[in-house]
mmCIF file of N, CA and C in Angstrom:
data_model
loop_
_atom_site.group_PDB
_atom_site.id
_atom_site.type_symbol
_atom_site.label_atom_id
_atom_site.label_comp_id
_atom_site.label_asym_id
_atom_site.label_seq_id
_atom_site.Cartn_x
_atom_site.Cartn_y
_atom_site.Cartn_z
ATOM 1 N N MET F 1 -21.486 -257.414 -49.250
ATOM 2 C CA MET F 1 -20.415 -256.344 -48.976
ATOM 3 C C MET F 1 -20.748 -255.380 -47.795
ATOM 4 N N SER F 2 -19.893 -255.362 -47.199
ATOM 5 C CA SER F 2 -20.168 -254.465 -45.749
ATOM 6 C C SER F 2 -19.557 -253.015 -45.969
ATOM 7 N N TYR F 3 -20.286 -252.365 -45.576
ATOM 8 C CA TYR F 3 -19.943 -250.682 -45.799
ATOM 9 C C TYR F 3 -19.290 -249.993 -44.355
ATOM 10 N N PRO F 4 -18.443 -249.198 -44.444
ATOM 11 C CA PRO F 4 -17.808 -248.464 -43.691
ATOM 12 C C PRO F 4 -18.750 -248.180 -42.383
ATOM 13 N N PRO F 5 -18.255 -248.046 -41.273
ATOM 14 C CA PRO F 5 -18.904 -247.275 -40.025
ATOM 15 C C PRO F 5 -19.259 -245.930 -40.439
ATOM 16 N N SER F 6 -20.189 -245.562 -39.661
ATOM 17 C CA SER F 6 -20.628 -244.183 -39.852
ATOM 18 C C SER F 6 -19.798 -243.610 -38.657
ATOM 19 N N CYS F 7 -18.679 -244.073 -38.184
ATOM 20 C CA CYS F 7 -18.133 -243.206 -37.085
ATOM 21 C C CYS F 7 -17.262 -241.956 -38.134
ATOM 22 N N SER F 8 -16.922 -240.985 -37.362
ATOM 23 C CA SER F 8 -15.764 -240.037 -38.213
ATOM 24 C C SER F 8 -14.773 -239.781 -37.490
ATOM 25 N N LEU F 9 -13.446 -240.339 -37.928
ATOM 26 C CA LEU F 9 -12.264 -240.032 -37.345
ATOM 27 C C LEU F 9 -11.693 -238.574 -37.677
ATOM 28 N N PRO F 10 -10.795 -237.961 -36.861
ATOM 29 C CA PRO F 10 -10.140 -236.744 -37.272
ATOM 30 C C PRO F 10 -9.118 -237.048 -38.538
ATOM 31 N N PRO F 11 -9.079 -236.078 -39.150
ATOM 32 C CA PRO F 11 -8.023 -236.157 -40.037
ATOM 33 C C PRO F 11 -6.574 -236.562 -39.648
ATOM 34 N N VAL F 12 -5.726 -237.068 -40.437
ATOM 35 C CA VAL F 12 -4.262 -237.288 -40.246
ATOM 36 C C VAL F 12 -3.327 -236.757 -41.085
ATOM 37 N N LEU F 13 -2.429 -236.017 -40.536
ATOM 38 C CA LEU F 13 -1.618 -235.266 -41.079
ATOM 39 C C LEU F 13 -0.373 -236.441 -41.885
ATOM 40 N N ASP F 14 -0.104 -235.997 -43.486
ATOM 41 C CA ASP F 14 0.705 -236.942 -44.165
ATOM 42 C C ASP F 14 1.990 -236.244 -44.404
ATOM 43 N N GLY F 15 3.266 -237.160 -44.691
ATOM 44 C CA GLY F 15 4.318 -236.480 -44.749
ATOM 45 C C GLY F 15 4.535 -234.984 -45.282
ATOM 46 N N SER F 16 3.679 -234.543 -46.009
ATOM 47 C CA SER F 16 3.696 -233.285 -46.339
ATOM 48 C C SER F 16 2.787 -232.215 -45.639
ATOM 49 N N ALA F 17 2.616 -232.774 -44.500
ATOM 50 C CA ALA F 17 2.223 -231.748 -43.477
ATOM 51 C C ALA F 17 0.882 -231.415 -43.706
ATOM 52 N N SER F 18 -0.160 -231.858 -44.815
ATOM 53 C CA SER F 18 -1.301 -231.434 -44.844
ATOM 54 C C SER F 18 -2.057 -232.814 -44.550
ATOM 55 N N ALA F 19 -3.643 -232.185 -44.244
ATOM 56 C CA ALA F 19 -4.300 -233.246 -43.435
ATOM 57 C C ALA F 19 -4.879 -234.015 -44.691
ATOM 58 N N VAL F 20 -4.851 -235.357 -44.323
ATOM 59 C CA VAL F 20 -5.433 -236.413 -44.832
ATOM 60 C C VAL F 20 -6.735 -236.630 -44.218
ATOM 61 N N ASP F 21 -7.920 -236.344 -44.613
ATOM 62 C CA ASP F 21 -9.500 -237.144 -44.423
ATOM 63 C C ASP F 21 -9.469 -238.330 -44.825
ATOM 64 N N TYR F 22 -8.874 -239.474 -43.889
ATOM 65 C CA TYR F 22 -9.007 -240.787 -44.552
ATOM 66 C C TYR F 22 -10.412 -241.160 -44.412
ATOM 67 N N THR F 23 -11.371 -241.036 -43.596
ATOM 68 C CA THR F 23 -12.523 -241.106 -43.557
ATOM 69 C C THR F 23 -13.297 -240.871 -44.464
ATOM 70 N N ARG F 24 -12.961 -239.822 -44.990
ATOM 71 C CA ARG F 24 -13.853 -239.197 -46.306
ATOM 72 C C ARG F 24 -13.280 -239.747 -47.532
ATOM 73 N N LEU F 25 -11.931 -240.070 -47.373
ATOM 74 C CA LEU F 25 -11.568 -240.582 -48.509
ATOM 75 C C LEU F 25 -11.584 -242.104 -48.881
ATOM 76 N N ASN F 26 -12.015 -242.851 -47.635
ATOM 77 C CA ASN F 26 -12.559 -244.401 -47.636
ATOM 78 C C ASN F 26 -13.903 -244.553 -47.871
ATOM 79 N N ASN F 27 -14.970 -243.004 -47.575
ATOM 80 C CA ASN F 27 -16.487 -243.111 -47.893
ATOM 81 C C ASN F 27 -16.465 -243.161 -49.261
ATOM 82 N N LEU F 28 -15.493 -242.286 -50.160
ATOM 83 C CA LEU F 28 -15.582 -241.841 -51.691
ATOM 84 C C LEU F 28 -15.331 -243.237 -52.126
ATOM 85 N N LEU F 29 -14.181 -243.687 -51.765
ATOM 86 C CA LEU F 29 -13.868 -245.280 -52.353
ATOM 87 C C LEU F 29 -14.881 -246.439 -52.513
ATOM 88 N N TRP F 30 -15.495 -246.319 -51.153
ATOM 89 C CA TRP F 30 -16.474 -247.167 -51.296
ATOM 90 C C TRP F 30 -17.756 -246.916 -52.076
ATOM 91 N N ARG F 31 -18.188 -245.320 -52.343
ATOM 92 C CA ARG F 31 -18.999 -245.315 -53.420
ATOM 93 C C ARG F 31 -18.594 -245.416 -54.770
ATOM 94 N N TYR F 32 -16.864 -245.584 -55.106
ATOM 95 C CA TYR F 32 -16.538 -245.939 -56.246
ATOM 96 C C TYR F 32 -16.819 -247.270 -56.468
ATOM 97 N N ARG F 33 -16.522 -248.116 -55.315
ATOM 98 C CA ARG F 33 -16.869 -249.653 -55.325
ATOM 99 C C ARG F 33 -18.162 -249.897 -55.831
ATOM 100 N N ALA F 34 -19.042 -249.028 -55.310
ATOM 101 C CA ALA F 34 -20.616 -249.399 -55.411
ATOM 102 C C ALA F 34 -20.952 -249.426 -57.200
ATOM 103 N N CYS F 35 -20.598 -247.961 -57.607
ATOM 104 C CA CYS F 35 -20.455 -247.966 -58.882
ATOM 105 C C CYS F 35 -19.958 -248.955 -59.906
ATOM 106 N N PHE F 36 -18.935 -249.258 -59.408
ATOM 107 C CA PHE F 36 -18.027 -250.408 -60.181
ATOM 108 C C PHE F 36 -19.234 -251.777 -60.353
ATOM 109 N N ASP F 37 -19.958 -252.033 -59.069
ATOM 110 C CA ASP F 37 -20.706 -253.258 -59.031
ATOM 111 C C ASP F 37 -21.763 -253.142 -59.546
ATOM 112 N N ARG F 38 -22.163 -251.670 -59.649
ATOM 113 C CA ARG F 38 -23.480 -251.299 -60.519
ATOM 114 C C ARG F 38 -23.099 -251.310 -62.181
ATOM 115 N N PHE F 39 -21.712 -251.063 -62.553
ATOM 116 C CA PHE F 39 -21.258 -251.230 -63.784
ATOM 117 C C PHE F 39 -21.520 -252.614 -64.193
ATOM 118 N N GLU F 40 -21.139 -253.473 -63.286
ATOM 119 C CA GLU F 40 -20.815 -254.798 -63.652
ATOM 120 C C GLU F 40 -22.145 -255.500 -64.050
ATOM 121 N N PHE F 41 -23.319 -255.023 -63.399
ATOM 122 C CA PHE F 41 -24.739 -255.248 -62.973
ATOM 123 C C PHE F 41 -25.278 -254.720 -64.506
ATOM 124 N N LEU F 42 -25.148 -253.455 -64.627
ATOM 125 C CA LEU F 42 -25.740 -252.981 -66.023
ATOM 126 C C LEU F 42 -24.996 -253.754 -67.446
ATOM 127 N N LEU F 43 -23.825 -253.905 -67.178
ATOM 128 C CA LEU F 43 -23.293 -254.685 -68.435
ATOM 129 C C LEU F 43 -23.819 -256.075 -68.295
ATOM 130 N N GLU F 44 -24.277 -256.816 -67.452
ATOM 131 C CA GLU F 44 -24.785 -258.196 -67.711
ATOM 132 C C GLU F 44 -26.162 -257.803 -68.037
ATOM 133 N N MET F 45 -26.780 -256.902 -67.781
ATOM 134 C CA MET F 45 -28.109 -256.555 -68.278
ATOM 135 C C MET F 45 -27.896 -256.423 -69.690
ATOM 136 N N GLN F 46 -27.005 -255.357 -70.092
ATOM 137 C CA GLN F 46 -26.944 -255.278 -71.455
ATOM 138 C C GLN F 46 -26.744 -256.593 -72.231
ATOM 139 N N MET F 47 -25.994 -257.034 -72.108
ATOM 140 C CA MET F 47 -25.541 -258.640 -72.506
ATOM 141 C C MET F 47 -26.927 -259.405 -72.716
ATOM 142 N N ALA F 48 -27.728 -259.233 -71.497
ATOM 143 C CA ALA F 48 -28.914 -259.983 -71.551
ATOM 144 C C ALA F 48 -30.204 -259.705 -72.471
ATOM 145 N N VAL F 49 -30.184 -258.167 -72.414
ATOM 146 C CA VAL F 49 -30.980 -257.307 -73.719
ATOM 147 C C VAL F 49 -30.425 -258.103 -74.739
ATOM 148 N N THR F 50 -29.291 -258.250 -75.138
ATOM 149 C CA THR F 50 -28.930 -257.764 -76.551
ATOM 150 C C THR F 50 -29.218 -259.617 -76.845
ATOM 151 N N ALA F 51 -28.970 -260.543 -76.108
ATOM 152 C CA ALA F 51 -29.142 -261.907 -76.225
ATOM 153 C C ALA F 51 -30.943 -262.198 -76.544
ATOM 154 N N SER F 52 -31.574 -261.332 -76.095
ATOM 155 C CA SER F 52 -32.813 -261.473 -75.873
ATOM 156 C C SER F 52 -33.686 -261.206 -77.312
ATOM 157 N N GLY F 53 -32.531 -260.144 -78.190
ATOM 158 C CA GLY F 53 -33.054 -259.788 -79.461
ATOM 159 C C GLY F 53 -33.621 -258.329 -79.305
ATOM 160 N N ARG F 54 -33.954 -257.916 -78.177
ATOM 161 C CA ARG F 54 -34.695 -256.736 -78.188
ATOM 162 C C ARG F 54 -33.684 -255.547 -78.326
ATOM 163 N N GLN F 55 -33.449 -255.321 -79.789
ATOM 164 C CA GLN F 55 -32.547 -254.133 -79.940
ATOM 165 C C GLN F 55 -33.104 -252.826 -79.789
ATOM 166 N N ASP F 56 -34.555 -252.810 -79.245
ATOM 167 C CA ASP F 56 -35.125 -251.568 -78.930
ATOM 168 C C ASP F 56 -35.174 -250.913 -77.644
ATOM 169 N N TRP F 57 -34.244 -252.181 -76.706
ATOM 170 C CA TRP F 57 -34.191 -251.308 -75.580
ATOM 171 C C TRP F 57 -32.806 -251.230 -75.061
ATOM 172 N N GLN F 58 -31.871 -251.327 -76.330
ATOM 173 C CA GLN F 58 -30.495 -251.113 -76.094
ATOM 174 C C GLN F 58 -30.273 -249.442 -75.953
ATOM 175 N N HIS F 59 -31.338 -248.540 -76.277
ATOM 176 C CA HIS F 59 -30.915 -247.064 -75.630
ATOM 177 C C HIS F 59 -31.094 -246.910 -74.190
ATOM 178 N N HIS F 60 -32.377 -247.644 -73.601
ATOM 179 C CA HIS F 60 -32.382 -247.528 -72.299
ATOM 180 C C HIS F 60 -31.038 -248.055 -71.569
ATOM 181 N N MET F 61 -30.403 -249.082 -72.111
ATOM 182 C CA MET F 61 -29.103 -249.475 -71.516
ATOM 183 C C MET F 61 -28.074 -248.569 -71.623
ATOM 184 N N ALA F 62 -28.078 -247.858 -72.719
ATOM 185 C CA ALA F 62 -27.056 -246.565 -72.862
ATOM 186 C C ALA F 62 -27.205 -245.625 -72.200
ATOM 187 N N ASP F 63 -28.779 -245.430 -72.102
ATOM 188 C CA ASP F 63 -28.908 -243.877 -70.924
ATOM 189 C C ASP F 63 -28.711 -244.436 -69.429
ATOM 190 N N LEU F 64 -28.724 -245.798 -68.952
ATOM 191 C CA LEU F 64 -28.161 -246.144 -67.604
ATOM 192 C C LEU F 64 -26.787 -246.050 -67.454
ATOM 193 N N LEU F 65 -26.377 -246.520 -68.597
ATOM 194 C CA LEU F 65 -24.422 -246.618 -68.492
ATOM 195 C C LEU F 65 -24.086 -244.993 -68.568
ATOM 196 N N GLU F 66 -24.678 -244.195 -69.246
ATOM 197 C CA GLU F 66 -24.213 -243.103 -69.409
ATOM 198 C C GLU F 66 -24.734 -242.427 -68.051
ATOM 199 N N ASP F 67 -25.727 -242.446 -67.258
ATOM 200 C CA ASP F 67 -26.207 -241.807 -66.072
ATOM 201 C C ASP F 67 -24.898 -242.355 -64.928
ATOM 202 N N LEU F 68 -24.168 -243.554 -65.268
ATOM 203 C CA LEU F 68 -23.462 -244.117 -64.340
ATOM 204 C C LEU F 68 -22.407 -243.609 -64.559
ATOM 205 N N ALA F 69 -21.640 -243.378 -65.729
ATOM 206 C CA ALA F 69 -20.521 -242.511 -66.249
ATOM 207 C C ALA F 69 -20.571 -240.802 -65.573
ATOM 208 N N LEU F 70 -21.721 -240.448 -66.056
ATOM 209 C CA LEU F 70 -21.911 -239.231 -65.031
ATOM 210 C C LEU F 70 -21.852 -239.040 -63.520
ATOM 211 N N THR F 71 -22.111 -239.933 -62.752
ATOM 212 C CA THR F 71 -22.123 -240.340 -61.402
ATOM 213 C C THR F 71 -20.594 -240.665 -61.081
ATOM 214 N N ILE F 72 -19.801 -241.280 -61.959
ATOM 215 C CA ILE F 72 -18.218 -241.498 -61.970
ATOM 216 C C ILE F 72 -17.394 -240.417 -62.068
ATOM 217 N N GLY F 73 -18.149 -239.406 -63.033
ATOM 218 C CA GLY F 73 -17.184 -238.178 -63.361
ATOM 219 C C GLY F 73 -17.612 -237.447 -61.749
ATOM 220 N N ARG F 74 -18.537 -237.159 -61.321
ATOM 221 C CA ARG F 74 -19.001 -236.637 -60.108
ATOM 222 C C ARG F 74 -17.767 -236.996 -58.973
ATOM 223 N N LEU F 75 -17.746 -238.572 -58.768
ATOM 224 C CA LEU F 75 -16.952 -238.829 -58.052
ATOM 225 C C LEU F 75 -15.548 -238.688 -58.177
ATOM 226 N N ASP F 76 -15.085 -238.677 -59.598
ATOM 227 C CA ASP F 76 -13.552 -237.728 -59.770
ATOM 228 C C ASP F 76 -13.524 -236.806 -59.366
ATOM 229 N N LEU F 77 -14.457 -235.701 -59.483
ATOM 230 C CA LEU F 77 -14.284 -234.529 -58.894
ATOM 231 C C LEU F 77 -14.035 -234.240 -57.566
ATOM 232 N N GLU F 78 -15.058 -235.357 -56.945
ATOM 233 C CA GLU F 78 -14.908 -235.285 -55.366
ATOM 234 C C GLU F 78 -13.599 -235.715 -54.749
ATOM 235 N N ARG F 79 -12.962 -236.725 -55.855
ATOM 236 C CA ARG F 79 -11.723 -237.074 -55.277
ATOM 237 C C ARG F 79 -10.524 -236.167 -55.517
ATOM 238 N N THR F 80 -10.802 -235.070 -56.604
ATOM 239 C CA THR F 80 -9.591 -234.233 -56.832
ATOM 240 C C THR F 80 -9.877 -233.123 -55.488
ATOM 241 N N VAL F 81 -10.981 -233.092 -54.953
ATOM 242 C CA VAL F 81 -11.314 -231.909 -54.215
ATOM 243 C C VAL F 81 -10.795 -232.530 -52.786
ATOM 244 N N VAL F 82 -10.831 -234.061 -52.600
ATOM 245 C CA VAL F 82 -10.255 -234.860 -51.241
ATOM 246 C C VAL F 82 -8.811 -234.886 -51.247
ATOM 247 N N LEU F 83 -8.149 -235.232 -52.536
ATOM 248 C CA LEU F 83 -6.801 -235.440 -52.257
ATOM 249 C C LEU F 83 -5.796 -234.284 -52.914
ATOM 250 N N GLY F 84 -6.548 -233.227 -53.770
ATOM 251 C CA GLY F 84 -5.686 -232.422 -54.301
ATOM 252 C C GLY F 84 -4.694 -232.830 -54.950
ATOM 253 N N ASP F 85 -3.647 -232.371 -55.006
ATOM 254 C CA ASP F 85 -2.575 -232.778 -55.763
ATOM 255 C C ASP F 85 -1.588 -233.649 -55.007
ATOM 256 N N ARG F 86 -2.355 -234.736 -54.276
ATOM 257 C CA ARG F 86 -1.788 -235.567 -53.450
ATOM 258 C C ARG F 86 -1.280 -236.636 -54.423
ATOM 259 N N ALA F 87 -0.373 -237.900 -54.001
ATOM 260 C CA ALA F 87 -0.089 -238.913 -54.806
ATOM 261 C C ALA F 87 -1.090 -239.790 -54.892
ATOM 262 N N THR F 88 -0.635 -241.007 -55.743
ATOM 263 C CA THR F 88 -1.633 -241.941 -56.004
ATOM 264 C C THR F 88 -2.078 -242.616 -54.948
ATOM 265 N N LEU F 89 -3.158 -243.370 -54.928
ATOM 266 C CA LEU F 89 -3.886 -243.939 -53.572
ATOM 267 C C LEU F 89 -2.627 -245.297 -53.226
ATOM 268 N N SER F 90 -2.071 -245.696 -54.383
ATOM 269 C CA SER F 90 -0.891 -246.773 -53.248
ATOM 270 C C SER F 90 0.250 -246.022 -52.806
ATOM 271 N N GLU F 91 0.693 -244.582 -53.033
ATOM 272 C CA GLU F 91 1.589 -243.993 -52.597
ATOM 273 C C GLU F 91 0.979 -243.576 -51.021
ATOM 274 N N LEU F 92 -0.303 -242.987 -51.344
ATOM 275 C CA LEU F 92 -0.773 -242.981 -50.050
ATOM 276 C C LEU F 92 -1.060 -243.814 -48.842
ATOM 277 N N ALA F 93 -1.530 -244.742 -49.493
ATOM 278 C CA ALA F 93 -1.445 -246.127 -48.542
ATOM 279 C C ALA F 93 0.023 -246.780 -47.593
ATOM 280 N N SER F 94 0.869 -246.228 -48.349
ATOM 281 C CA SER F 94 2.256 -246.624 -48.190
ATOM 282 C C SER F 94 2.858 -245.377 -47.120
ATOM 283 N N THR F 95 2.101 -244.563 -47.053
ATOM 284 C CA THR F 95 2.464 -243.356 -46.219
ATOM 285 C C THR F 95 1.336 -243.310 -44.744
ATOM 286 N N ALA F 96 0.384 -243.694 -45.102
ATOM 287 C CA ALA F 96 -0.630 -243.616 -44.078
ATOM 288 C C ALA F 96 -0.527 -244.472 -42.847
ATOM 289 N N PRO F 97 -1.032 -243.847 -41.502
ATOM 290 C CA PRO F 97 -1.049 -245.048 -40.512
ATOM 291 C C PRO F 97 -1.485 -246.294 -40.975
ATOM 292 N N GLU F 98 -1.019 -247.266 -40.007
ATOM 293 C CA GLU F 98 -0.937 -248.547 -40.155
ATOM 294 C C GLU F 98 -2.393 -249.030 -40.561
ATOM 295 N N MET F 99 -3.643 -248.397 -39.722
ATOM 296 C CA MET F 99 -4.971 -248.761 -40.062
ATOM 297 C C MET F 99 -5.212 -248.618 -41.029
ATOM 298 N N TRP F 100 -4.996 -246.963 -41.630
ATOM 299 C CA TRP F 100 -5.575 -246.634 -42.921
ATOM 300 C C TRP F 100 -4.692 -247.087 -44.178
ATOM 301 N N SER F 101 -3.193 -247.446 -43.968
ATOM 302 C CA SER F 101 -2.932 -248.310 -44.826
ATOM 303 C C SER F 101 -3.296 -249.634 -45.262
ATOM 304 N N ALA F 102 -3.521 -250.355 -44.074
ATOM 305 C CA ALA F 102 -4.518 -251.630 -44.571
ATOM 306 C C ALA F 102 -5.853 -251.428 -45.482
ATOM 307 N N ILE F 103 -6.567 -250.613 -44.906
ATOM 308 C CA ILE F 103 -7.935 -250.293 -45.724
ATOM 309 C C ILE F 103 -7.608 -249.690 -47.397
ATOM 310 N N LEU F 104 -6.525 -248.744 -47.048
ATOM 311 C CA LEU F 104 -6.592 -248.432 -48.290
ATOM 312 C C LEU F 104 -6.001 -249.212 -49.473
ATOM 313 N N THR F 105 -4.999 -250.027 -48.945
ATOM 314 C CA THR F 105 -4.271 -251.116 -49.671
ATOM 315 C C THR F 105 -5.694 -252.192 -50.278
ATOM 316 N N GLU F 106 -6.547 -252.570 -49.360
ATOM 317 C CA GLU F 106 -7.830 -253.289 -49.540
ATOM 318 C C GLU F 106 -8.438 -252.778 -50.613
ATOM 319 N N GLN F 107 -8.723 -251.574 -50.488
ATOM 320 C CA GLN F 107 -9.666 -251.055 -51.016
ATOM 321 C C GLN F 107 -9.347 -250.471 -52.734
ATOM 322 N N GLN F 108 -7.790 -250.504 -52.936
ATOM 323 C CA GLN F 108 -7.114 -250.340 -54.358
ATOM 324 C C GLN F 108 -7.162 -251.853 -54.801
ATOM 325 N N ALA F 109 -6.915 -252.762 -54.013
ATOM 326 C CA ALA F 109 -7.076 -254.068 -54.608
ATOM 327 C C ALA F 109 -8.482 -254.280 -55.330
ATOM 328 N N HIS F 110 -9.453 -253.956 -54.501
ATOM 329 C CA HIS F 110 -10.794 -254.449 -54.829
ATOM 330 C C HIS F 110 -11.219 -253.366 -56.018
ATOM 331 N N LEU F 111 -10.691 -252.172 -55.935
ATOM 332 C CA LEU F 111 -11.214 -251.485 -57.293
ATOM 333 C C LEU F 111 -10.311 -251.897 -58.845
ATOM 334 N N ALA F 112 -9.208 -252.249 -58.205
ATOM 335 C CA ALA F 112 -8.293 -252.723 -59.358
ATOM 336 C C ALA F 112 -9.036 -253.962 -59.999
ATOM 337 N N ALA F 113 -9.332 -255.006 -59.337
ATOM 338 C CA ALA F 113 -10.162 -256.005 -59.825
ATOM 339 C C ALA F 113 -11.482 -255.739 -60.302
ATOM 340 N N ALA F 114 -12.371 -254.906 -59.935
ATOM 341 C CA ALA F 114 -13.560 -254.808 -60.310
ATOM 342 C C ALA F 114 -13.227 -254.086 -61.469
ATOM 343 N N ALA F 115 -12.381 -252.957 -61.768
ATOM 344 C CA ALA F 115 -11.998 -252.122 -62.955
ATOM 345 C C ALA F 115 -11.670 -253.180 -63.969
ATOM 346 N N ALA F 116 -10.871 -254.409 -63.784
ATOM 347 C CA ALA F 116 -10.294 -255.254 -64.746
ATOM 348 C C ALA F 116 -11.763 -256.063 -65.106
ATOM 349 N N GLN F 117 -12.804 -256.457 -64.219
ATOM 350 C CA GLN F 117 -13.613 -257.180 -64.512
ATOM 351 C C GLN F 117 -14.824 -256.449 -65.493
ATOM 352 N N VAL F 118 -14.666 -255.254 -65.245
ATOM 353 C CA VAL F 118 -15.878 -254.202 -66.107
ATOM 354 C C VAL F 118 -15.190 -253.882 -67.258
ATOM 355 N N ALA F 119 -13.765 -254.013 -67.327
ATOM 356 C CA ALA F 119 -13.224 -253.828 -68.949
ATOM 357 C C ALA F 119 -13.371 -255.015 -69.718
ATOM 358 N N ARG F 120 -13.489 -256.456 -68.967
ATOM 359 C CA ARG F 120 -13.703 -257.709 -69.695
ATOM 360 C C ARG F 120 -15.217 -257.652 -70.130
ATOM 361 N N LEU F 121 -16.153 -257.114 -69.346
ATOM 362 C CA LEU F 121 -17.565 -257.313 -69.828
ATOM 363 C C LEU F 121 -17.957 -256.399 -70.580
ATOM 364 N N ARG F 122 -17.386 -255.165 -70.642
ATOM 365 C CA ARG F 122 -17.437 -254.051 -71.699
ATOM 366 C C ARG F 122 -17.149 -254.597 -72.947
ATOM 367 N N GLN F 123 -15.603 -255.104 -72.865
ATOM 368 C CA GLN F 123 -15.189 -255.960 -74.544
ATOM 369 C C GLN F 123 -16.059 -256.980 -74.876
ATOM 370 N N ARG F 124 -16.685 -257.592 -74.031
ATOM 371 C CA ARG F 124 -17.327 -259.257 -74.364
ATOM 372 C C ARG F 124 -18.778 -258.367 -75.047
ATOM 373 N N ASN F 125 -19.361 -257.394 -74.310
ATOM 374 C CA ASN F 125 -20.593 -256.783 -74.959
ATOM 375 C C ASN F 125 -20.474 -255.959 -76.297
ATOM 376 N N GLU F 126 -19.173 -255.420 -76.687
ATOM 377 C CA GLU F 126 -19.028 -254.816 -77.729
ATOM 378 C C GLU F 126 -18.992 -255.652 -78.667
ATOM 379 N N GLN F 127 -18.219 -256.802 -78.434
ATOM 380 C CA GLN F 127 -18.100 -258.005 -79.665
ATOM 381 C C GLN F 127 -19.529 -258.286 -80.048
ATOM 382 N N ALA F 128 -20.462 -258.728 -79.029
ATOM 383 C CA ALA F 128 -21.305 -259.208 -79.271
ATOM 384 C C ALA F 128 -22.446 -258.152 -79.808
ATOM 385 N N LEU F 129 -22.532 -256.692 -79.598
ATOM 386 C CA LEU F 129 -23.096 -255.790 -80.301
ATOM 387 C C LEU F 129 -22.811 -255.551 -81.665
ATOM 388 N N THR F 130 -21.545 -255.699 -81.875
ATOM 389 C CA THR F 130 -20.894 -255.949 -83.375
ATOM 390 C C THR F 130 -21.184 -256.812 -84.188
ATOM 391 N N ALA F 131 -21.505 -258.095 -83.344
ATOM 392 C CA ALA F 131 -21.914 -259.348 -84.292
ATOM 393 C C ALA F 131 -23.285 -259.038 -84.391
ATOM 394 N N GLY F 132 -23.891 -258.803 -83.503
ATOM 395 C CA GLY F 132 -25.507 -258.323 -83.605
ATOM 396 C C GLY F 132 -25.848 -257.263 -84.613
ATOM 397 N N THR F 133 -24.868 -256.437 -84.915
ATOM 398 C CA THR F 133 -25.237 -255.272 -85.867
ATOM 399 C C THR F 133 -25.089 -256.196 -87.168
ATOM 400 N N ALA F 134 -23.991 -256.981 -87.092
ATOM 401 C CA ALA F 134 -23.613 -257.407 -88.550
ATOM 402 C C ALA F 134 -24.541 -258.484 -88.837
ATOM 403 N N GLY F 135 -25.270 -259.183 -88.221
ATOM 404 C CA GLY F 135 -26.216 -260.409 -88.250
ATOM 405 C C GLY F 135 -27.366 -259.436 -89.078
ATOM 406 N N VAL F 136 -27.756 -258.422 -88.198
ATOM 407 C CA VAL F 136 -29.211 -257.471 -88.618
ATOM 408 C C VAL F 136 -28.800 -257.179 -90.281
ATOM 409 N N ARG F 137 -27.579 -256.703 -90.236
ATOM 410 C CA ARG F 137 -27.294 -256.211 -91.899
ATOM 411 C C ARG F 137 -27.171 -257.077 -92.651
ATOM 412 N N SER F 138 -26.821 -258.336 -92.470
ATOM 413 C CA SER F 138 -26.808 -259.622 -93.325
ATOM 414 C C SER F 138 -28.227 -259.835 -93.699
ATOM 415 N N LEU F 139 -29.174 -259.870 -92.578
ATOM 416 C CA LEU F 139 -30.561 -260.088 -92.737
ATOM 417 C C LEU F 139 -30.950 -259.169 -93.668
ATOM 418 N N LEU F 140 -31.024 -257.979 -93.613
ATOM 419 C CA LEU F 140 -31.717 -257.024 -94.071
ATOM 420 C C LEU F 140 -30.872 -257.039 -96.098
ATOM 421 N N ASP F 141 -29.700 -257.042 -96.004
ATOM 422 C CA ASP F 141 -29.096 -257.368 -97.360
ATOM 423 C C ASP F 141 -29.793 -258.728 -98.112
ATOM 424 N N ALA F 142 -30.148 -259.704 -97.362
ATOM 425 C CA ALA F 142 -30.639 -260.695 -97.763
ATOM 426 C C ALA F 142 -32.234 -260.571 -98.511
ATOM 427 N N ILE F 143 -32.875 -259.770 -97.400
ATOM 428 C CA ILE F 143 -34.159 -259.245 -97.744
ATOM 429 C C ILE F 143 -34.221 -258.715 -98.974
ATOM 430 N N ALA F 144 -33.093 -257.523 -99.187
ATOM 431 C CA ALA F 144 -33.375 -256.562 -100.112
ATOM 432 C C ALA F 144 -33.115 -257.396 -101.545
ATOM 433 N N GLU F 145 -32.000 -258.541 -101.505
ATOM 434 C CA GLU F 145 -31.752 -259.215 -102.510
ATOM 435 C C GLU F 145 -32.936 -259.795 -102.981
ATOM 436 N N ALA F 146 -33.764 -260.622 -101.989
ATOM 437 C CA ALA F 146 -34.676 -261.697 -102.431
ATOM 438 C C ALA F 146 -36.155 -260.921 -103.172
ATOM 439 N N SER F 147 -36.175 -259.328 -102.797
ATOM 440 C CA SER F 147 -37.108 -258.493 -103.082
ATOM 441 C C SER F 147 -36.840 -258.016 -104.230
ATOM 442 N N GLY F 148 -35.679 -257.754 -104.621
ATOM 443 C CA GLY F 148 -35.093 -256.970 -105.774
ATOM 444 C C GLY F 148 -34.806 -257.712 -106.902
#
């Protein structure tokens, strides 16, 4: 994964005559991408912890995922500051100068794919955790019947 150059270009005016700081927006989108990559990693680790049977470690995974959710919440707030009441990313890309349009379109495509992957992993993990909980419940019921 390559990261954006450290150069800073001047803001560009969009159709509403307000400055769009495309460099700042692009940097923000890269940080979202890093969060989605970390989200995927944590969901894979959660599955590994679940598969290992170490249910006592699940709270650590939940804490890490909650910390990431807070980070994404801060990015959402920053996005609101950067974009204000402006249009969606795809609408911004359609009105941006050619260079920025290509960058924003690529960012949007990557973020959409990453969001879909995270949704798939999350659903898979929820199903595994539910099945694990049901298995533990069945085992406890069997133990209770055998001892009672």
